[in-house]
Amino acid sequence: MTDDEILAEFRAAEALLEGHFILSSGLRSSRYLQCARVLMNPARAGRLAEALALRIPDKVKIQLGAVISPAMGGVIVGQEMGRALGLDAMFVERPTGTFELRRGFRLHPGQKVLLVEDVVTTGLSSREAIKAVNEAGGDVIAAAALVDRSDGAVDLGVPFYPLIRLAVPTYEPDALPPELAAIPAIKPGSRAAA
């Protein structure tokens, strides 16, 4: 899938939004990719996950024993990646503020894991999820995401394979450009603003 084809999937789902958005990191942006909308269609979600699975090198794929994603945004893409790779898919969640495996999910000691996200901007959620997986006995050997909003700048501490990289400027809330400051901010994501 080319970048234009990937963006066409987002546009077709009305998932590429323009405005003033508060990201889960607390940063602000004029563009937002609402992955929940692009993933709500199972056929589209499957196409995107299959394309993402092709980005992961075979030498990584053959080691993997599970796919884990952070709730909430990563659950659907994680499930679809599990299907595309023929692996069980689990998720970590934050019942008390930090990620943990729950719901009877378990990893074998040293089990090789692919962490899967919908969108990565600063990498904070990914790094927190990787820590939780490692604490649960797993070994995150790679990460993948539908969208890398950092345009390749993020460091997750493991090899990272996004479906598409985008350069979307982000701003601290107290350093907004005037045109963005003039628009009311909305929080479309899954986490309350910091």
Short mmCIF file of N, CA and C in Angstrom, two decimals:
data_model
loop_
_atom_site.label_atom_id
_atom_site.label_comp_id
_atom_site.label_asym_id
_atom_site.label_seq_id
_atom_site.Cartn_x
_atom_site.Cartn_y
_atom_site.Cartn_z
N MET A 1 0.84 -1.17 0.00
CA MET A 1 0.00 0.00 0.00
C MET A 1 0.89 1.25 0.00
N THR A 2 0.63 2.17 -0.89
CA THR A 2 1.39 3.42 -0.94
C THR A 2 0.84 4.40 0.10
N ASP A 3 1.60 5.45 0.38
CA ASP A 3 1.12 6.48 1.31
C ASP A 3 -0.19 7.10 0.83
N ASP A 4 -0.30 7.34 -0.47
CA ASP A 4 -1.53 7.91 -1.01
C ASP A 4 -2.72 6.97 -0.80
N GLU A 5 -2.49 5.67 -0.97
CA GLU A 5 -3.57 4.69 -0.76
C GLU A 5 -3.96 4.62 0.72
N ILE A 6 -2.99 4.72 1.59
CA ILE A 6 -3.27 4.70 3.04
C ILE A 6 -4.09 5.93 3.42
N LEU A 7 -3.65 7.11 2.97
CA LEU A 7 -4.40 8.34 3.28
C LEU A 7 -5.79 8.32 2.65
N ALA A 8 -5.93 7.68 1.49
CA ALA A 8 -7.25 7.55 0.87
C ALA A 8 -8.18 6.74 1.76
N GLU A 9 -7.65 5.72 2.44
CA GLU A 9 -8.47 4.93 3.38
C GLU A 9 -8.95 5.82 4.53
N PHE A 10 -8.06 6.68 5.05
CA PHE A 10 -8.45 7.60 6.13
C PHE A 10 -9.48 8.61 5.64
N ARG A 11 -9.28 9.15 4.44
CA ARG A 11 -10.24 10.12 3.91
C ARG A 11 -11.59 9.48 3.66
N ALA A 12 -11.60 8.27 3.11
CA ALA A 12 -12.86 7.57 2.83
C ALA A 12 -13.66 7.32 4.11
N ALA A 13 -12.96 7.15 5.23
CA ALA A 13 -13.61 6.92 6.51
C ALA A 13 -13.89 8.23 7.26
N GLU A 14 -13.60 9.37 6.63
CA GLU A 14 -13.72 10.68 7.26
C GLU A 14 -12.94 10.70 8.58
N ALA A 15 -11.74 10.14 8.53
CA ALA A 15 -10.90 10.00 9.72
C ALA A 15 -9.71 10.95 9.74
N LEU A 16 -9.57 11.77 8.72
CA LEU A 16 -8.50 12.77 8.68
C LEU A 16 -9.17 14.12 8.96
N LEU A 17 -9.00 14.61 10.19
CA LEU A 17 -9.73 15.78 10.66
C LEU A 17 -8.85 17.02 10.70
N GLU A 18 -9.45 18.17 10.51
CA GLU A 18 -8.77 19.47 10.57
C GLU A 18 -9.44 20.30 11.66
N GLY A 19 -8.65 21.04 12.44
CA GLY A 19 -9.19 21.87 13.52
C GLY A 19 -8.13 22.12 14.57
N HIS A 20 -8.53 22.17 15.85
CA HIS A 20 -7.61 22.36 16.98
C HIS A 20 -7.86 21.19 17.93
N PHE A 21 -6.89 20.29 18.02
CA PHE A 21 -7.07 19.05 18.76
C PHE A 21 -6.09 18.94 19.91
N ILE A 22 -6.56 18.40 21.02
CA ILE A 22 -5.72 18.07 22.16
C ILE A 22 -5.40 16.59 22.03
N LEU A 23 -4.12 16.27 21.85
CA LEU A 23 -3.68 14.90 21.69
C LEU A 23 -3.58 14.21 23.06
N SER A 24 -3.49 12.89 23.06
CA SER A 24 -3.40 12.17 24.34
C SER A 24 -2.15 12.56 25.12
N SER A 25 -1.14 13.04 24.43
CA SER A 25 0.10 13.50 25.08
C SER A 25 -0.07 14.85 25.77
N GLY A 26 -1.18 15.55 25.47
CA GLY A 26 -1.39 16.91 25.97
C GLY A 26 -0.97 17.97 24.96
N LEU A 27 -0.21 17.55 23.94
CA LEU A 27 0.19 18.48 22.89
C LEU A 27 -1.02 18.85 22.04
N ARG A 28 -0.88 19.91 21.27
CA ARG A 28 -1.97 20.39 20.40
C ARG A 28 -1.56 20.22 18.94
N SER A 29 -2.57 20.05 18.08
CA SER A 29 -2.32 19.87 16.66
C SER A 29 -3.49 20.40 15.85
N SER A 30 -3.21 20.77 14.59
CA SER A 30 -4.27 21.23 13.68
C SER A 30 -4.84 20.08 12.85
N ARG A 31 -4.20 18.91 12.92
CA ARG A 31 -4.70 17.73 12.20
C ARG A 31 -4.79 16.56 13.16
N TYR A 32 -5.80 15.73 12.96
CA TYR A 32 -6.00 14.58 13.83
C TYR A 32 -6.43 13.39 12.97
N LEU A 33 -5.82 12.27 13.22
CA LEU A 33 -6.21 11.04 12.53
C LEU A 33 -7.03 10.21 13.52
N GLN A 34 -8.32 10.11 13.25
CA GLN A 34 -9.22 9.37 14.13
C GLN A 34 -9.24 7.91 13.70
N CYS A 35 -8.27 7.16 14.22
CA CYS A 35 -8.12 5.76 13.80
C CYS A 35 -9.34 4.91 14.12
N ALA A 36 -10.09 5.27 15.15
CA ALA A 36 -11.30 4.51 15.45
C ALA A 36 -12.24 4.52 14.25
N ARG A 37 -12.32 5.63 13.54
CA ARG A 37 -13.20 5.71 12.36
C ARG A 37 -12.66 4.86 11.22
N VAL A 38 -11.35 4.88 11.00
CA VAL A 38 -10.80 4.11 9.89
C VAL A 38 -10.86 2.61 10.19
N LEU A 39 -10.85 2.27 11.48
CA LEU A 39 -10.88 0.85 11.87
C LEU A 39 -12.29 0.31 12.10
N MET A 40 -13.31 1.17 12.07
CA MET A 40 -14.67 0.70 12.35
C MET A 40 -15.20 -0.22 11.25
N ASN A 41 -14.63 -0.13 10.07
CA ASN A 41 -15.01 -1.02 8.99
C ASN A 41 -14.05 -2.22 9.00
N PRO A 42 -14.54 -3.42 9.28
CA PRO A 42 -13.65 -4.58 9.39
C PRO A 42 -12.82 -4.86 8.14
N ALA A 43 -13.38 -4.66 6.97
CA ALA A 43 -12.61 -4.90 5.74
C ALA A 43 -11.45 -3.91 5.63
N ARG A 44 -11.72 -2.65 5.93
CA ARG A 44 -10.68 -1.62 5.87
C ARG A 44 -9.62 -1.90 6.94
N ALA A 45 -10.06 -2.24 8.16
CA ALA A 45 -9.12 -2.55 9.25
C ALA A 45 -8.23 -3.72 8.85
N GLY A 46 -8.82 -4.72 8.23
CA GLY A 46 -8.04 -5.87 7.79
C GLY A 46 -7.02 -5.51 6.72
N ARG A 47 -7.42 -4.68 5.76
CA ARG A 47 -6.49 -4.24 4.70
C ARG A 47 -5.30 -3.49 5.29
N LEU A 48 -5.59 -2.58 6.21
CA LEU A 48 -4.52 -1.78 6.80
C LEU A 48 -3.59 -2.66 7.64
N ALA A 49 -4.15 -3.59 8.41
CA ALA A 49 -3.32 -4.47 9.22
C ALA A 49 -2.46 -5.39 8.35
N GLU A 50 -3.03 -5.90 7.28
CA GLU A 50 -2.24 -6.76 6.37
C GLU A 50 -1.09 -5.96 5.75
N ALA A 51 -1.37 -4.72 5.38
CA ALA A 51 -0.31 -3.88 4.82
C ALA A 51 0.76 -3.60 5.88
N LEU A 52 0.33 -3.37 7.11
CA LEU A 52 1.29 -3.12 8.20
C LEU A 52 2.11 -4.38 8.48
N ALA A 53 1.49 -5.54 8.46
CA ALA A 53 2.21 -6.80 8.70
C ALA A 53 3.31 -7.00 7.66
N LEU A 54 3.08 -6.54 6.45
CA LEU A 54 4.10 -6.67 5.40
C LEU A 54 5.32 -5.79 5.67
N ARG A 55 5.18 -4.75 6.48
CA ARG A 55 6.31 -3.86 6.80
C ARG A 55 7.26 -4.48 7.83
N ILE A 56 6.80 -5.49 8.54
CA ILE A 56 7.62 -6.10 9.59
C ILE A 56 8.51 -7.15 8.95
N PRO A 57 9.82 -7.07 9.14
CA PRO A 57 10.74 -8.03 8.51
C PRO A 57 10.46 -9.47 8.95
N ASP A 58 10.66 -10.39 8.04
CA ASP A 58 10.44 -11.81 8.33
C ASP A 58 11.27 -12.27 9.52
N LYS A 59 12.50 -11.75 9.67
CA LYS A 59 13.36 -12.17 10.78
C LYS A 59 12.76 -11.78 12.13
N VAL A 60 11.91 -10.76 12.15
CA VAL A 60 11.19 -10.38 13.38
C VAL A 60 9.94 -11.25 13.51
N LYS A 61 9.18 -11.38 12.43
CA LYS A 61 7.92 -12.12 12.48
C LYS A 61 8.09 -13.55 12.99
N ILE A 62 9.16 -14.23 12.56
CA ILE A 62 9.32 -15.64 12.94
C ILE A 62 9.59 -15.82 14.43
N GLN A 63 10.01 -14.76 15.11
CA GLN A 63 10.28 -14.84 16.54
C GLN A 63 9.04 -14.58 17.40
N LEU A 64 8.04 -13.93 16.84
CA LEU A 64 6.92 -13.43 17.62
C LEU A 64 6.01 -14.54 18.15
N GLY A 65 5.57 -14.33 19.40
CA GLY A 65 4.64 -15.26 20.02
C GLY A 65 3.31 -14.62 20.36
N ALA A 66 3.22 -13.29 20.31
CA ALA A 66 1.97 -12.60 20.65
C ALA A 66 2.04 -11.16 20.16
N VAL A 67 0.86 -10.59 20.02
CA VAL A 67 0.68 -9.16 19.73
C VAL A 67 0.01 -8.55 20.95
N ILE A 68 0.54 -7.43 21.41
CA ILE A 68 -0.09 -6.71 22.52
C ILE A 68 -0.24 -5.25 22.12
N SER A 69 -1.38 -4.69 22.48
CA SER A 69 -1.63 -3.28 22.18
C SER A 69 -2.14 -2.59 23.44
N PRO A 70 -1.95 -1.26 23.51
CA PRO A 70 -2.52 -0.52 24.63
C PRO A 70 -3.99 -0.19 24.38
N ALA A 71 -4.79 -0.37 25.42
CA ALA A 71 -6.19 0.04 25.32
C ALA A 71 -6.23 1.55 25.52
N MET A 72 -6.97 2.21 24.85
CA MET A 72 -8.16 1.84 24.12
C MET A 72 -7.86 1.83 22.62
N GLY A 73 -7.09 2.80 22.17
CA GLY A 73 -6.90 3.00 20.74
C GLY A 73 -6.26 1.86 19.99
N GLY A 74 -5.44 1.05 20.65
CA GLY A 74 -4.73 -0.01 19.96
C GLY A 74 -5.46 -1.33 19.88
N VAL A 75 -6.61 -1.46 20.54
CA VAL A 75 -7.26 -2.77 20.65
C VAL A 75 -7.66 -3.33 19.28
N ILE A 76 -8.32 -2.54 18.46
CA ILE A 76 -8.80 -3.06 17.17
C ILE A 76 -7.62 -3.37 16.25
N VAL A 77 -6.68 -2.44 16.12
CA VAL A 77 -5.55 -2.70 15.22
C VAL A 77 -4.71 -3.86 15.76
N GLY A 78 -4.62 -4.00 17.08
CA GLY A 78 -3.90 -5.14 17.65
C GLY A 78 -4.57 -6.46 17.30
N GLN A 79 -5.89 -6.50 17.39
CA GLN A 79 -6.64 -7.71 17.02
C GLN A 79 -6.43 -8.04 15.55
N GLU A 80 -6.51 -7.03 14.69
CA GLU A 80 -6.31 -7.26 13.26
C GLU A 80 -4.88 -7.68 12.94
N MET A 81 -3.92 -7.14 13.67
CA MET A 81 -2.52 -7.56 13.47
C MET A 81 -2.33 -9.00 13.92
N GLY A 82 -2.98 -9.38 15.02
CA GLY A 82 -2.94 -10.77 15.45
C GLY A 82 -3.47 -11.69 14.35
N ARG A 83 -4.57 -11.28 13.75
CA ARG A 83 -5.15 -12.08 12.64
C ARG A 83 -4.18 -12.14 11.46
N ALA A 84 -3.61 -10.99 11.09
CA ALA A 84 -2.70 -10.95 9.93
C ALA A 84 -1.44 -11.78 10.16
N LEU A 85 -0.98 -11.85 11.41
CA LEU A 85 0.25 -12.58 11.71
C LEU A 85 0.00 -13.99 12.23
N GLY A 86 -1.27 -14.35 12.45
CA GLY A 86 -1.59 -15.67 12.97
C GLY A 86 -1.19 -15.84 14.43
N LEU A 87 -1.30 -14.76 15.22
CA LEU A 87 -0.89 -14.77 16.62
C LEU A 87 -2.04 -14.34 17.52
N ASP A 88 -1.96 -14.76 18.79
CA ASP A 88 -2.92 -14.25 19.76
C ASP A 88 -2.69 -12.76 19.95
N ALA A 89 -3.78 -12.04 20.17
CA ALA A 89 -3.72 -10.60 20.41
C ALA A 89 -4.30 -10.31 21.79
N MET A 90 -3.56 -9.56 22.57
CA MET A 90 -3.98 -9.16 23.91
C MET A 90 -3.82 -7.65 24.03
N PHE A 91 -4.27 -7.09 25.15
CA PHE A 91 -4.07 -5.67 25.36
C PHE A 91 -3.76 -5.39 26.81
N VAL A 92 -3.06 -4.27 27.02
CA VAL A 92 -2.82 -3.76 28.36
C VAL A 92 -3.76 -2.59 28.57
N GLU A 93 -4.14 -2.39 29.82
CA GLU A 93 -5.04 -1.28 30.15
C GLU A 93 -4.59 -0.63 31.44
N ARG A 94 -5.18 0.54 31.74
CA ARG A 94 -4.77 1.35 32.90
C ARG A 94 -5.89 1.43 33.94
N PRO A 95 -6.17 0.38 34.67
CA PRO A 95 -7.26 0.47 35.65
C PRO A 95 -6.92 1.41 36.81
N THR A 96 -5.64 1.58 37.11
CA THR A 96 -5.24 2.45 38.22
C THR A 96 -4.21 3.49 37.77
N GLY A 97 -4.12 3.73 36.47
CA GLY A 97 -3.23 4.76 35.96
C GLY A 97 -1.98 4.26 35.27
N THR A 98 -1.59 3.01 35.48
CA THR A 98 -0.44 2.44 34.77
C THR A 98 -0.88 1.18 34.05
N PHE A 99 -0.27 0.95 32.89
CA PHE A 99 -0.64 -0.22 32.09
C PHE A 99 -0.34 -1.52 32.81
N GLU A 100 -1.24 -2.49 32.61
CA GLU A 100 -1.02 -3.84 33.10
C GLU A 100 -1.86 -4.82 32.27
N LEU A 101 -1.38 -6.07 32.23
CA LEU A 101 -2.17 -7.15 31.62
C LEU A 101 -3.24 -7.55 32.63
N ARG A 102 -4.47 -7.72 32.17
CA ARG A 102 -5.58 -8.14 33.02
C ARG A 102 -6.42 -9.15 32.26
N ARG A 103 -7.60 -9.42 32.73
CA ARG A 103 -8.59 -10.26 32.05
C ARG A 103 -8.09 -11.67 31.78
N GLY A 104 -7.14 -12.13 32.58
CA GLY A 104 -6.60 -13.48 32.39
C GLY A 104 -5.53 -13.58 31.31
N PHE A 105 -5.14 -12.45 30.71
CA PHE A 105 -4.05 -12.48 29.73
C PHE A 105 -2.75 -12.83 30.44
N ARG A 106 -1.97 -13.72 29.84
CA ARG A 106 -0.67 -14.11 30.41
C ARG A 106 0.34 -14.29 29.30
N LEU A 107 1.58 -14.05 29.65
CA LEU A 107 2.71 -14.29 28.74
C LEU A 107 3.61 -15.34 29.36
N HIS A 108 4.20 -16.15 28.50
CA HIS A 108 5.22 -17.09 28.97
C HIS A 108 6.50 -16.29 29.22
N PRO A 109 7.30 -16.67 30.21
CA PRO A 109 8.54 -15.94 30.45
C PRO A 109 9.39 -15.86 29.18
N GLY A 110 9.75 -14.62 28.82
CA GLY A 110 10.57 -14.39 27.63
C GLY A 110 9.84 -14.44 26.31
N GLN A 111 8.51 -14.60 26.34
CA GLN A 111 7.74 -14.66 25.10
C GLN A 111 7.95 -13.39 24.29
N LYS A 112 8.26 -13.54 23.01
CA LYS A 112 8.54 -12.40 22.12
C LYS A 112 7.23 -11.76 21.69
N VAL A 113 7.18 -10.44 21.84
CA VAL A 113 5.94 -9.69 21.63
C VAL A 113 6.15 -8.56 20.63
N LEU A 114 5.14 -8.35 19.81
CA LEU A 114 5.05 -7.17 18.95
C LEU A 114 4.05 -6.23 19.61
N LEU A 115 4.48 -5.01 19.94
CA LEU A 115 3.57 -4.00 20.46
C LEU A 115 2.95 -3.27 19.28
N VAL A 116 1.63 -3.14 19.27
CA VAL A 116 0.93 -2.50 18.15
C VAL A 116 0.07 -1.35 18.65
N GLU A 117 0.22 -0.20 18.01
CA GLU A 117 -0.54 1.02 18.32
C GLU A 117 -1.31 1.48 17.10
N ASP A 118 -2.28 2.35 17.32
CA ASP A 118 -2.94 2.99 16.19
C ASP A 118 -2.09 4.17 15.72
N VAL A 119 -1.82 5.12 16.61
CA VAL A 119 -1.03 6.30 16.27
C VAL A 119 0.05 6.52 17.33
N VAL A 120 1.25 6.84 16.90
CA VAL A 120 2.34 7.19 17.81
C VAL A 120 2.74 8.64 17.51
N THR A 121 2.76 9.46 18.56
CA THR A 121 3.20 10.85 18.41
C THR A 121 4.48 11.07 19.20
N THR A 122 4.38 10.99 20.52
CA THR A 122 5.58 11.15 21.36
C THR A 122 6.16 9.81 21.77
N GLY A 123 5.36 8.75 21.68
CA GLY A 123 5.80 7.42 22.08
C GLY A 123 5.58 7.11 23.55
N LEU A 124 5.00 8.04 24.31
CA LEU A 124 4.81 7.83 25.74
C LEU A 124 3.98 6.58 26.03
N SER A 125 2.80 6.46 25.41
CA SER A 125 1.96 5.29 25.66
C SER A 125 2.66 4.00 25.24
N SER A 126 3.35 4.04 24.13
CA SER A 126 4.06 2.84 23.66
C SER A 126 5.14 2.43 24.66
N ARG A 127 5.93 3.38 25.11
CA ARG A 127 6.98 3.04 26.08
C ARG A 127 6.40 2.52 27.39
N GLU A 128 5.28 3.12 27.84
CA GLU A 128 4.63 2.64 29.05
C GLU A 128 4.09 1.22 28.85
N ALA A 129 3.53 0.94 27.68
CA ALA A 129 3.01 -0.40 27.39
C ALA A 129 4.15 -1.41 27.29
N ILE A 130 5.25 -1.03 26.67
CA ILE A 130 6.42 -1.91 26.57
C ILE A 130 6.91 -2.27 27.97
N LYS A 131 6.97 -1.28 28.85
CA LYS A 131 7.40 -1.54 30.23
C LYS A 131 6.47 -2.54 30.91
N ALA A 132 5.17 -2.38 30.73
CA ALA A 132 4.19 -3.28 31.35
C ALA A 132 4.34 -4.71 30.81
N VAL A 133 4.56 -4.84 29.51
CA VAL A 133 4.74 -6.17 28.92
C VAL A 133 6.00 -6.82 29.47
N ASN A 134 7.08 -6.06 29.53
CA ASN A 134 8.33 -6.60 30.06
C ASN A 134 8.17 -7.00 31.53
N GLU A 135 7.45 -6.20 32.31
CA GLU A 135 7.21 -6.53 33.72
C GLU A 135 6.34 -7.77 33.86
N ALA A 136 5.51 -8.05 32.86
CA ALA A 136 4.65 -9.24 32.87
C ALA A 136 5.39 -10.48 32.37
N GLY A 137 6.69 -10.34 32.07
CA GLY A 137 7.48 -11.49 31.65
C GLY A 137 7.72 -11.60 30.16
N GLY A 138 7.07 -10.74 29.38
CA GLY A 138 7.26 -10.76 27.94
C GLY A 138 8.52 -10.01 27.53
N ASP A 139 8.82 -10.08 26.25
CA ASP A 139 9.99 -9.41 25.69
C ASP A 139 9.55 -8.73 24.40
N VAL A 140 9.29 -7.42 24.48
CA VAL A 140 8.88 -6.67 23.29
C VAL A 140 10.11 -6.51 22.41
N ILE A 141 10.06 -7.12 21.23
CA ILE A 141 11.22 -7.06 20.32
C ILE A 141 11.01 -6.08 19.18
N ALA A 142 9.77 -5.59 19.00
CA ALA A 142 9.48 -4.62 17.95
C ALA A 142 8.13 -3.97 18.23
N ALA A 143 7.91 -2.83 17.60
CA ALA A 143 6.64 -2.12 17.70
C ALA A 143 6.18 -1.76 16.29
N ALA A 144 4.87 -1.62 16.15
CA ALA A 144 4.28 -1.23 14.87
C ALA A 144 3.10 -0.31 15.15
N ALA A 145 2.77 0.52 14.18
CA ALA A 145 1.63 1.43 14.31
C ALA A 145 1.09 1.74 12.93
N LEU A 146 -0.18 2.07 12.87
CA LEU A 146 -0.73 2.53 11.60
C LEU A 146 -0.05 3.83 11.20
N VAL A 147 0.08 4.77 12.17
CA VAL A 147 0.58 6.10 11.86
C VAL A 147 1.68 6.51 12.84
N ASP A 148 2.79 6.98 12.29
CA ASP A 148 3.86 7.60 13.07
C ASP A 148 3.75 9.10 12.81
N ARG A 149 3.16 9.83 13.76
CA ARG A 149 3.00 11.28 13.63
C ARG A 149 4.30 12.02 13.85
N SER A 150 5.33 11.33 14.35
CA SER A 150 6.60 12.01 14.61
C SER A 150 7.47 12.09 13.36
N ASP A 151 7.02 11.49 12.26
CA ASP A 151 7.77 11.45 11.01
C ASP A 151 9.15 10.81 11.19
N GLY A 152 9.21 9.76 12.04
CA GLY A 152 10.45 9.03 12.22
C GLY A 152 11.32 9.51 13.38
N ALA A 153 10.88 10.52 14.11
CA ALA A 153 11.71 11.08 15.20
C ALA A 153 11.56 10.32 16.51
N VAL A 154 10.46 9.59 16.70
CA VAL A 154 10.20 8.92 17.98
C VAL A 154 11.15 7.74 18.19
N ASP A 155 11.56 7.53 19.44
CA ASP A 155 12.40 6.40 19.82
C ASP A 155 11.66 5.58 20.85
N LEU A 156 11.28 4.36 20.49
CA LEU A 156 10.54 3.49 21.41
C LEU A 156 11.45 2.50 22.12
N GLY A 157 12.73 2.51 21.78
CA GLY A 157 13.67 1.59 22.40
C GLY A 157 13.71 0.22 21.74
N VAL A 158 12.86 0.01 20.75
CA VAL A 158 12.84 -1.22 19.96
C VAL A 158 12.63 -0.82 18.49
N PRO A 159 12.94 -1.69 17.54
CA PRO A 159 12.65 -1.36 16.15
C PRO A 159 11.16 -1.04 15.97
N PHE A 160 10.89 0.00 15.19
CA PHE A 160 9.53 0.52 15.03
C PHE A 160 9.16 0.52 13.55
N TYR A 161 8.01 -0.09 13.23
CA TYR A 161 7.56 -0.24 11.86
C TYR A 161 6.17 0.37 11.70
N PRO A 162 6.09 1.63 11.26
CA PRO A 162 4.78 2.24 11.01
C PRO A 162 4.31 1.97 9.58
N LEU A 163 3.00 2.00 9.40
CA LEU A 163 2.45 1.88 8.05
C LEU A 163 2.72 3.16 7.27
N ILE A 164 2.57 4.30 7.94
CA ILE A 164 2.82 5.59 7.29
C ILE A 164 3.45 6.54 8.30
N ARG A 165 4.37 7.35 7.82
CA ARG A 165 4.98 8.41 8.64
C ARG A 165 4.46 9.75 8.14
N LEU A 166 4.03 10.58 9.08
CA LEU A 166 3.52 11.90 8.73
C LEU A 166 4.23 12.96 9.55
N ALA A 167 4.48 14.09 8.92
CA ALA A 167 5.01 15.24 9.63
C ALA A 167 3.84 16.16 9.95
N VAL A 168 3.30 16.01 11.15
CA VAL A 168 2.18 16.84 11.59
C VAL A 168 2.68 17.64 12.78
N PRO A 169 2.84 18.96 12.64
CA PRO A 169 3.36 19.76 13.75
C PRO A 169 2.48 19.64 14.99
N THR A 170 3.14 19.59 16.14
CA THR A 170 2.44 19.61 17.42
C THR A 170 3.01 20.76 18.23
N TYR A 171 2.18 21.24 19.18
CA TYR A 171 2.55 22.42 19.94
C TYR A 171 2.20 22.22 21.41
N GLU A 172 3.01 22.84 22.27
CA GLU A 172 2.66 22.92 23.69
C GLU A 172 1.45 23.84 23.80
N PRO A 173 0.57 23.61 24.78
CA PRO A 173 -0.63 24.44 24.90
C PRO A 173 -0.35 25.93 25.07
N ASP A 174 0.81 26.28 25.65
CA ASP A 174 1.14 27.69 25.85
C ASP A 174 2.01 28.26 24.73
N ALA A 175 2.17 27.51 23.64
CA ALA A 175 3.00 27.98 22.52
C ALA A 175 2.29 27.74 21.19
N LEU A 176 1.00 28.04 21.14
CA LEU A 176 0.21 27.81 19.93
C LEU A 176 0.41 28.92 18.91
N PRO A 177 0.43 28.57 17.62
CA PRO A 177 0.42 29.63 16.61
C PRO A 177 -0.94 30.36 16.68
N PRO A 178 -0.99 31.63 16.31
CA PRO A 178 -2.23 32.41 16.45
C PRO A 178 -3.44 31.78 15.78
N GLU A 179 -3.26 31.21 14.59
CA GLU A 179 -4.41 30.63 13.89
C GLU A 179 -4.99 29.43 14.65
N LEU A 180 -4.16 28.70 15.38
CA LEU A 180 -4.65 27.56 16.16
C LEU A 180 -5.26 28.06 17.48
N ALA A 181 -4.65 29.05 18.08
CA ALA A 181 -5.16 29.60 19.33
C ALA A 181 -6.55 30.21 19.17
N ALA A 182 -6.89 30.63 17.95
CA ALA A 182 -8.18 31.25 17.68
C ALA A 182 -9.33 30.25 17.56
N ILE A 183 -9.00 28.96 17.55
CA ILE A 183 -10.02 27.90 17.38
C ILE A 183 -10.19 27.17 18.70
N PRO A 184 -11.42 26.91 19.13
CA PRO A 184 -11.60 26.12 20.36
C PRO A 184 -11.00 24.72 20.20
N ALA A 185 -10.36 24.24 21.27
CA ALA A 185 -9.72 22.92 21.24
C ALA A 185 -10.72 21.84 21.61
N ILE A 186 -10.60 20.69 20.93
CA ILE A 186 -11.41 19.54 21.29
C ILE A 186 -10.50 18.35 21.55
N LYS A 187 -10.97 17.39 22.35
CA LYS A 187 -10.20 16.22 22.75
C LYS A 187 -10.88 14.98 22.18
N PRO A 188 -10.46 14.56 20.97
CA PRO A 188 -11.13 13.43 20.35
C PRO A 188 -10.58 12.06 20.76
N GLY A 189 -9.47 11.98 21.47
CA GLY A 189 -8.83 10.71 21.76
C GLY A 189 -9.42 9.98 22.96
N SER A 190 -8.68 8.96 23.43
CA SER A 190 -9.17 8.09 24.47
C SER A 190 -8.68 8.45 25.87
N ARG A 191 -7.78 9.41 25.99
CA ARG A 191 -7.21 9.74 27.30
C ARG A 191 -7.49 11.20 27.63
N ALA A 192 -7.80 11.50 28.85
CA ALA A 192 -8.05 12.89 29.26
C ALA A 192 -6.79 13.71 29.07
N ALA A 193 -6.97 14.98 28.78
CA ALA A 193 -5.81 15.86 28.58
C ALA A 193 -5.03 15.99 29.87
N ALA A 194 -3.71 16.11 29.69
CA ALA A 194 -2.84 16.25 30.86
C ALA A 194 -2.94 17.64 31.44
#
